[in-house]
């Protein structure tokens, strides 16, 4: 196998050139259950990009930069990272960097010197107005495949790293799969597992946020650290899946306020990750049409967050909580957090369904149309916990449904929290419909009934995430 180091030593032309290709593997999303190895199938030729009006082939257009022109051909064995990097750096605003389909993967190899990025962008050129486009919008097509064992596992490394030395406007990544080659049997990061490779990183820099960066129809999988981490505002993930990361699936950490919301997730799926599915740590975020499953630490927001909006989220078997506040410090804490949870279904969580609990800050919560089913309630009081300076609006509106709570009640309201809800349906909760201790629960209607599963129409695994629908 020709490594990146060998190519650099031998190169006399453009950077470290390699071959170009892609690896097709199944991620069809019909059911999201753990799969130790993802099946592979041969490529079949298609054309998602057609000729121009003049009949000119897409790759021959003046505004298209073909990675093959930089030496990429593709065999899954020769390092392609240098060729892809040089092609993107050479592109100008308004141009498309095109990754055509071949029969194998785009190999991303590292030197093993530590602290490396296979594709490192942002320092040498302005990326504004550039689209990086894989030919086919399907799972596994145009895979950027990390070479196993080529990076230093004792340091942080990245498959794709964007340095925010300037503001990027109109930067798009579309129809790509990034595979971090996470070692088989690897444990959770920071526990007993490797934590050295992040899939995608937007590194905080001099730009100060305010970007317009989009990842569309992208799958990021098998990274030993987080799949996607964004440290400045202005990133949108649309039809994106994070799978089997050693740490978090989606990790927005934008502390700046140049764009509000700082992170937008539309039609995203985060499954089988050994940290959280979604870990919102700073700034603001808006999430809509979300599916999460079997994430070791559920989904959470931190005390730094100013605003989080979650609409149409379906959580299945997240091992902790479907959503929880995680207030563990006092630095950069807003006086009030604004949290919107609307049309949310949490099924079979390990600890409880949802926990909204302020600490060193007030939580103003729009809490409407929430359904929690079959929770074991470990180290918690109920399927839904509302406490410590948390409150909803003054009107009783919306609906909550709690069914099948073991070892706890349906709803717990404590520590002077106030929850107002229009209709409260409860059924077979071991310690009754609710427990109110120094808190206040108000409702217009309460019924001992199971109204049926998913009455708010939250999305299933096959309906959101990478390659599940058209882009606007």
Coordinates of C-alpha atoms in Angstrom, one line a residue:
X1 CA 0.0 0.0 0.0
X2 CA 1.3 3.4 -1.0
X3 CA 1.1 5.7 2.0
X4 CA 0.8 9.5 2.1
X5 CA 4.3 9.8 3.5
X6 CA 5.7 7.8 0.6
X7 CA 3.8 9.9 -1.9
X8 CA 5.1 13.2 -0.4
X9 CA 8.7 11.9 -0.5
X10 CA 8.3 10.9 -4.2
X11 CA 6.1 13.7 -5.5
X12 CA 7.6 16.1 -8.1
X13 CA 4.2 17.5 -9.2
X14 CA 1.1 18.7 -7.4
X15 CA 1.3 17.9 -3.7
X16 CA 0.8 14.2 -2.8
X17 CA -1.3 12.9 -5.6
X18 CA -3.2 9.7 -5.4
X19 CA -6.0 7.8 -7.0
X20 CA -9.7 8.6 -6.7
X21 CA -12.7 6.3 -6.1
X22 CA -15.4 5.4 -3.8
X23 CA -16.6 2.6 -1.6
X24 CA -20.3 1.8 -1.7
X25 CA -21.7 0.3 1.5
X26 CA -25.3 -0.1 2.8
X27 CA -26.8 2.3 5.2
X28 CA -30.4 2.1 4.0
X29 CA -32.0 3.2 7.3
X30 CA -35.0 0.8 7.1
X31 CA -34.2 -0.1 10.7
X32 CA -31.4 1.3 12.7
X33 CA -30.0 -1.7 14.6
X34 CA -26.3 -2.2 15.4
X35 CA -24.3 -3.6 12.5
X36 CA -20.7 -4.7 13.1
X37 CA -19.8 -4.5 9.4
X38 CA -21.7 -2.6 6.7
X39 CA -22.2 -4.6 3.6
X40 CA -20.5 -3.4 0.4
X41 CA -21.7 -3.6 -3.2
X42 CA -20.1 -2.8 -6.5
X43 CA -20.7 0.6 -8.1
X44 CA -23.2 1.0 -10.9
X45 CA -22.9 3.9 -13.3
X46 CA -25.4 6.7 -13.0
X47 CA -25.5 10.4 -13.8
X48 CA -26.9 12.7 -11.2
X49 CA -25.3 15.7 -13.0
X50 CA -26.3 16.0 -16.6
X51 CA -25.1 18.0 -19.6
X52 CA -25.4 21.8 -19.8
X53 CA -27.8 23.4 -22.2
X54 CA -25.2 23.4 -24.9
X55 CA -24.8 19.6 -24.5
X56 CA -21.4 19.9 -22.9
X57 CA -20.6 17.1 -20.4
X58 CA -20.8 18.2 -16.7
X59 CA -17.2 17.5 -16.0
X60 CA -16.1 19.5 -19.0
X61 CA -17.8 22.7 -17.8
X62 CA -15.5 25.6 -17.0
X63 CA -16.9 25.9 -13.5
X64 CA -16.2 22.3 -12.6
X65 CA -12.9 21.2 -11.0
X66 CA -12.5 17.4 -11.5
X67 CA -10.3 15.8 -8.8
X68 CA -8.8 13.5 -11.5
X69 CA -7.1 16.5 -13.0
X70 CA -5.0 16.6 -9.8
X71 CA -3.9 13.0 -10.1
X72 CA -6.8 11.2 -8.5
X73 CA -7.8 8.0 -10.2
X74 CA -8.8 5.7 -7.3
X75 CA -8.1 2.1 -6.3
X76 CA -8.8 2.2 -2.5
X77 CA -5.2 1.6 -1.8
X78 CA -3.3 4.7 -2.9
X79 CA -3.6 7.9 -0.8
X80 CA -6.1 10.4 -2.3
X81 CA -6.0 13.0 0.5
X82 CA -3.4 15.3 -1.2
X83 CA -5.2 15.3 -4.6
X84 CA -8.6 16.1 -3.1
X85 CA -7.1 18.8 -0.9
X86 CA -5.3 20.5 -3.8
X87 CA -8.4 20.3 -6.0
X88 CA -10.5 22.1 -3.4
X89 CA -7.8 24.7 -2.7
X90 CA -7.5 25.4 -6.4
X91 CA -11.2 26.0 -6.9
X92 CA -12.6 29.6 -7.1
X93 CA -15.9 31.0 -5.9
X94 CA -18.7 29.7 -8.0
X95 CA -16.9 26.5 -8.9
X96 CA -17.8 22.9 -8.1
X97 CA -15.1 20.3 -7.0
X98 CA -16.4 17.1 -8.5
X99 CA -15.7 13.6 -7.1
X100 CA -16.8 11.1 -9.8
X101 CA -17.9 7.6 -9.0
X102 CA -15.4 4.8 -9.4
X103 CA -15.3 1.3 -8.0
X104 CA -13.4 1.8 -4.8
X105 CA -12.8 4.3 -2.0
X106 CA -11.0 7.6 -1.8
X107 CA -8.3 6.6 0.7
X108 CA -7.3 9.2 3.3
X109 CA -3.9 8.2 4.7
X110 CA -2.0 10.0 7.5
X111 CA 1.8 10.3 8.1
X112 CA 1.4 9.0 11.7
X113 CA 3.2 12.1 13.1
X114 CA 0.3 13.2 15.2
X115 CA -2.2 16.0 15.2
X116 CA -2.9 15.6 11.5
X117 CA -5.8 16.4 9.2
X118 CA -6.2 14.3 6.0
X119 CA -8.0 17.1 4.3
X120 CA -7.0 20.5 5.8
X121 CA -8.7 23.6 4.4
X122 CA -9.1 27.2 5.2
X123 CA -5.5 28.5 5.7
X124 CA -4.3 28.8 2.2
X125 CA -7.4 29.9 0.3
X126 CA -10.9 31.3 0.7
X127 CA -13.5 28.6 0.4
X128 CA -16.5 30.8 -0.1
X129 CA -18.8 29.9 -3.0
X130 CA -17.3 26.5 -3.5
X131 CA -19.3 23.2 -3.7
X132 CA -17.6 19.9 -3.1
X133 CA -19.9 17.4 -4.8
X134 CA -20.0 13.6 -5.0
X135 CA -21.5 12.3 -8.1
X136 CA -24.3 10.1 -6.5
X137 CA -26.7 10.9 -3.8
X138 CA -26.7 7.5 -2.1
X139 CA -25.3 5.9 1.0
X140 CA -21.7 4.9 0.6
X141 CA -21.1 6.6 -2.7
X142 CA -17.9 8.7 -2.9
X143 CA -16.6 7.4 0.4
X144 CA -13.6 9.2 1.9
X145 CA -12.1 6.2 3.7
X146 CA -9.5 6.6 6.4
X147 CA -6.6 4.2 6.2
X148 CA -6.7 2.1 9.4
X149 CA -3.6 2.5 11.5
X150 CA -2.1 5.4 9.5
X151 CA -2.7 8.0 12.2
X152 CA -1.2 8.4 15.7
X153 CA -3.8 7.1 18.0
X154 CA -2.4 9.0 21.0
X155 CA -3.2 12.4 19.5
X156 CA -6.2 14.2 17.9
X157 CA -6.6 13.8 14.2
X158 CA -9.3 14.8 11.7
X159 CA -10.6 13.4 8.4
X160 CA -11.8 16.9 7.3
X161 CA -10.7 20.0 9.2
X162 CA -11.8 23.5 8.4
X163 CA -9.8 26.3 9.9
X164 CA -12.0 29.4 10.5
X165 CA -9.3 31.9 9.6
X166 CA -11.9 33.8 7.6
X167 CA -15.7 33.7 7.1
X168 CA -16.8 31.1 4.6
X169 CA -20.0 32.0 2.7
X170 CA -21.7 29.6 0.4
X171 CA -19.4 26.6 1.2
X172 CA -21.1 23.3 0.5
X173 CA -20.3 19.6 0.9
X174 CA -22.7 17.3 -0.8
X175 CA -23.2 13.6 -1.5
X176 CA -20.2 12.4 0.6
X177 CA -19.5 9.5 3.0
X178 CA -16.7 9.9 5.5
X179 CA -15.6 6.6 7.2
X180 CA -13.1 6.9 10.1
X181 CA -12.2 3.2 10.1
X182 CA -12.9 3.0 13.8
X183 CA -11.2 -0.2 15.2
X184 CA -13.6 -3.2 15.6
X185 CA -14.6 -3.6 19.2
X186 CA -13.4 -0.1 20.2
X187 CA -14.9 1.2 23.4
X188 CA -16.4 4.6 24.2
X189 CA -14.0 7.5 23.9
X190 CA -12.7 8.8 27.3
X191 CA -13.6 5.5 28.9
X192 CA -11.7 2.5 27.5
X193 CA -11.8 3.4 23.8
X194 CA -9.7 5.3 21.3
X195 CA -10.6 9.0 20.9
X196 CA -8.2 10.2 18.3
X197 CA -10.1 10.7 15.1
X198 CA -12.9 13.2 14.5
X199 CA -14.8 13.1 11.2
X200 CA -15.5 16.8 10.5
X201 CA -14.2 19.7 12.5
X202 CA -14.9 23.5 12.0
X203 CA -12.1 24.9 14.3
X204 CA -12.7 28.2 16.0
X205 CA -10.5 30.9 14.5
X206 CA -10.1 34.6 13.7
X207 CA -13.4 34.6 11.7
X208 CA -15.5 34.9 14.8
X209 CA -18.4 32.9 13.3
X210 CA -21.1 34.1 10.9
X211 CA -20.4 31.4 8.3
X212 CA -22.7 29.9 5.6
X213 CA -21.5 26.3 5.5
X214 CA -23.7 23.4 4.6
X215 CA -23.3 19.6 4.7
X216 CA -26.1 18.0 2.6
X217 CA -26.6 14.3 2.0
X218 CA -23.6 13.3 4.0
X219 CA -22.9 10.3 6.1
X220 CA -20.2 10.4 8.8
X221 CA -19.5 7.1 10.4
X222 CA -16.9 5.0 12.4
X223 CA -14.9 7.8 13.9
X224 CA -13.3 7.1 17.3
X225 CA -14.0 10.7 18.5
X226 CA -17.0 12.8 17.4
X227 CA -18.5 12.5 14.0
X228 CA -19.2 16.3 13.5
X229 CA -18.0 19.2 15.7
X230 CA -18.6 22.8 14.9
X231 CA -16.9 25.5 17.0
X232 CA -18.3 28.6 15.2
X233 CA -21.8 29.7 14.1
X234 CA -23.3 29.4 10.7
X235 CA -23.4 25.7 9.9
X236 CA -26.3 23.7 8.5
X237 CA -26.6 19.9 8.3
X238 CA -29.4 18.9 6.0
X239 CA -30.0 15.2 5.4
X240 CA -27.0 14.2 7.4
X241 CA -26.4 11.0 9.4
X242 CA -23.8 10.4 12.2
X243 CA -23.2 6.7 13.0
X244 CA -21.0 4.8 15.4
X245 CA -18.8 7.5 16.7
X246 CA -16.8 6.9 19.8
X247 CA -17.9 10.2 21.2
X248 CA -20.8 12.4 19.9
X249 CA -22.7 12.3 16.7
X250 CA -23.4 16.1 16.3
X251 CA -21.4 18.4 18.6
X252 CA -22.3 22.1 18.0
X253 CA -20.1 24.3 20.2
X254 CA -20.4 27.8 18.8
X255 CA -19.8 30.3 21.5
X256 CA -20.2 33.3 19.2
X257 CA -23.5 35.0 18.3
X258 CA -22.7 36.1 14.8
X259 CA -25.5 33.9 13.4
X260 CA -28.6 32.9 15.3
X261 CA -29.3 30.0 15.2
X262 CA -25.6 29.1 15.2
X263 CA -26.3 25.5 14.2
X264 CA -29.2 24.2 12.1
X265 CA -30.0 20.5 11.8
X266 CA -32.7 19.7 9.3
X267 CA -33.5 16.0 8.7
X268 CA -30.7 14.5 10.8
X269 CA -30.1 11.1 12.2
X270 CA -27.7 10.1 15.0
X271 CA -27.4 6.5 15.9
X272 CA -25.2 4.0 17.8
X273 CA -22.8 6.6 19.1
X274 CA -20.8 6.0 22.3
X275 CA -21.3 9.6 23.6
X276 CA -24.4 11.6 22.9
X277 CA -26.4 11.6 19.7
X278 CA -26.6 15.4 19.9
X279 CA -24.5 17.3 22.3
X280 CA -25.4 21.1 22.1
X281 CA -22.8 22.8 24.3
X282 CA -22.8 26.5 23.4
X283 CA -24.7 29.2 21.5
X284 CA -28.0 28.5 19.8
X285 CA -29.3 25.6 17.7
X286 CA -32.5 24.8 15.8
X287 CA -33.2 21.1 15.1
X288 CA -36.1 19.9 13.0
X289 CA -37.0 16.3 11.9
X290 CA -34.6 14.4 14.0
X291 CA -34.1 10.6 14.7
X292 CA -31.8 9.3 17.3
X293 CA -31.3 5.7 18.5
X294 CA -29.0 3.8 20.9
X295 CA -26.7 6.6 21.8
X296 CA -24.9 5.8 25.0
X297 CA -25.4 9.2 26.6
X298 CA -28.7 10.2 25.0
X299 CA -29.0 13.8 23.9
X300 CA -28.3 16.9 26.0
X301 CA -27.7 20.6 26.2
X302 CA -25.1 22.3 28.5
X303 CA -25.4 25.4 30.8
X304 CA -23.6 27.6 28.2
X305 CA -26.5 27.3 25.7
X306 CA -28.7 30.3 25.2
X307 CA -31.3 28.7 23.0
X308 CA -32.2 25.3 21.7
X309 CA -35.2 24.5 19.5
X310 CA -36.2 20.9 18.9
X311 CA -39.2 20.1 16.7
X312 CA -40.2 16.6 15.5
X313 CA -37.7 14.4 17.3
X314 CA -38.0 10.6 17.7
X315 CA -35.7 9.0 20.2
X316 CA -35.5 5.2 20.5
X317 CA -33.5 3.4 23.1
X318 CA -31.1 6.3 23.9
X319 CA -29.2 5.0 26.9
X320 CA -29.7 7.9 29.3
X321 CA -32.4 10.3 28.4
X322 CA -34.0 11.5 25.2
X323 CA -33.1 15.0 26.2
X324 CA -31.6 16.4 29.4
X325 CA -30.1 19.6 30.7
X326 CA -26.5 19.1 31.9
X327 CA -25.6 22.0 34.1
X328 CA -22.1 21.4 35.5
X329 CA -20.5 24.8 35.8
X330 CA -20.9 28.5 36.3
X331 CA -18.9 30.1 33.5
X332 CA -20.6 31.9 30.6
X333 CA -24.0 31.0 31.9
X334 CA -26.9 33.0 30.5
X335 CA -29.4 34.4 33.0
X336 CA -32.2 32.5 31.1
X337 CA -32.0 29.6 28.7
X338 CA -34.8 29.3 26.2
X339 CA -35.6 25.7 25.4
X340 CA -38.3 24.6 22.9
X341 CA -39.3 20.9 22.9
X342 CA -42.2 20.4 20.6
X343 CA -43.5 17.2 19.0
X344 CA -41.0 14.8 20.7
X345 CA -41.4 11.1 21.2
X346 CA -38.9 9.3 23.6
X347 CA -39.2 5.5 23.6
X348 CA -37.4 3.1 25.9
X349 CA -34.8 5.5 27.5
X350 CA -32.6 4.0 30.1
X351 CA -32.9 6.6 32.9
X352 CA -35.9 8.8 32.0
X353 CA -37.5 10.4 29.0
X354 CA -36.7 14.1 29.5
X355 CA -35.1 16.1 32.3
X356 CA -35.4 19.9 32.4
X357 CA -33.6 21.2 35.4
X358 CA -32.0 24.6 35.8
X359 CA -28.9 25.2 37.9
X360 CA -27.3 28.7 38.1
X361 CA -29.7 29.7 35.3
X362 CA -33.4 29.9 34.7
X363 CA -34.9 27.6 32.0
X364 CA -37.9 29.1 30.1
X365 CA -39.3 26.1 28.3
X366 CA -41.8 25.8 25.5
X367 CA -42.9 22.2 26.3
X368 CA -45.6 21.1 24.0
X369 CA -46.7 17.7 22.6
X370 CA -44.4 15.4 24.4
X371 CA -44.7 11.6 24.6
X372 CA -42.6 9.3 26.7
X373 CA -42.9 5.5 26.6
X374 CA -41.5 2.5 28.5
X375 CA -38.7 4.0 30.6
X376 CA -37.0 2.1 33.4
X377 CA -36.4 5.3 35.4
X378 CA -33.0 4.7 37.0
X379 CA -31.6 7.4 39.3
X380 CA -34.6 9.5 38.6
X381 CA -38.2 10.1 39.8
X382 CA -40.3 9.9 36.7
X383 CA -40.6 9.6 33.0
X384 CA -40.5 13.4 32.7
X385 CA -38.6 15.5 35.3
X386 CA -39.1 19.2 35.6
X387 CA -37.3 21.0 38.4
X388 CA -34.9 23.8 39.6
X389 CA -36.0 27.2 38.2
X390 CA -37.6 25.6 35.1
X391 CA -41.0 26.9 33.9
X392 CA -43.3 26.8 30.9
X393 CA -45.5 29.7 29.8
X394 CA -48.3 30.9 31.9
X395 CA -51.0 29.3 29.6
X396 CA -52.1 25.7 29.9
X397 CA -51.6 24.3 26.3
X398 CA -50.4 21.4 24.4
X399 CA -50.3 17.7 25.5
X400 CA -48.1 15.3 27.3
X401 CA -48.3 11.5 27.3
X402 CA -46.4 9.2 29.7
X403 CA -46.9 5.5 29.4
X404 CA -45.2 2.5 31.1
X405 CA -42.9 4.1 33.6
X406 CA -41.2 1.6 35.9
X407 CA -39.8 2.6 39.3
X408 CA -41.3 6.1 39.1
X409 CA -44.2 8.3 38.3
X410 CA -45.3 9.8 35.0
X411 CA -44.2 13.4 35.7
X412 CA -42.1 14.8 38.6
X413 CA -42.3 18.6 39.3
X414 CA -40.0 19.8 42.1
X415 CA -37.8 22.6 43.4
X416 CA -40.3 25.4 42.7
X417 CA -40.6 24.5 39.0
X418 CA -43.9 25.2 37.2
X419 CA -45.3 23.1 34.3
X420 CA -48.5 24.2 32.6
X421 CA -50.0 21.7 30.1
X422 CA -53.4 21.5 28.4
X423 CA -54.0 17.7 28.3
X424 CA -52.1 15.1 30.4
X425 CA -52.5 11.4 29.4
X426 CA -51.0 8.8 31.7
X427 CA -51.1 5.1 31.7
X428 CA -49.5 2.3 33.8
X429 CA -46.9 4.5 35.5
X430 CA -45.7 2.6 38.6
X431 CA -45.9 5.5 41.1
X432 CA -48.9 7.2 39.6
X433 CA -49.4 10.0 37.1
X434 CA -47.3 12.6 38.8
X435 CA -45.3 13.6 41.8
X436 CA -45.3 17.2 42.8
X437 CA -42.8 18.2 45.5
X438 CA -42.4 22.0 46.0
X439 CA -43.3 22.3 42.3
X440 CA -46.5 23.1 40.5
X441 CA -48.2 21.1 37.7
X442 CA -51.3 22.6 36.1
X443 CA -53.5 21.1 33.4
X444 CA -56.9 21.5 31.9
X445 CA -57.6 17.8 31.4
X446 CA -56.1 14.6 32.8
X447 CA -57.0 11.1 31.6
X448 CA -55.8 7.6 32.6
X449 CA -55.5 6.4 29.0
X450 CA -53.0 5.3 26.4
X451 CA -53.9 7.3 23.3
X452 CA -51.7 5.2 21.0
X453 CA -48.0 5.4 20.0
X454 CA -46.6 8.4 18.2
X455 CA -49.7 10.5 18.2
X456 CA -47.6 13.6 17.2
X457 CA -46.2 12.0 14.1
X458 CA -42.4 12.2 14.8
X459 CA -40.1 10.8 12.1
X460 CA -38.9 7.2 11.7
X461 CA -35.4 6.1 10.9
X462 CA -35.9 5.7 7.2
X463 CA -37.5 9.2 6.7
X464 CA -34.6 11.5 7.9
X465 CA -30.9 11.6 7.6
X466 CA -28.5 11.1 4.7
X467 CA -30.0 10.4 1.3
X468 CA -33.6 10.3 2.4
X469 CA -35.2 13.1 0.4
X470 CA -34.7 15.9 -2.0
X471 CA -32.7 19.0 -1.0
X472 CA -34.2 22.5 -1.3

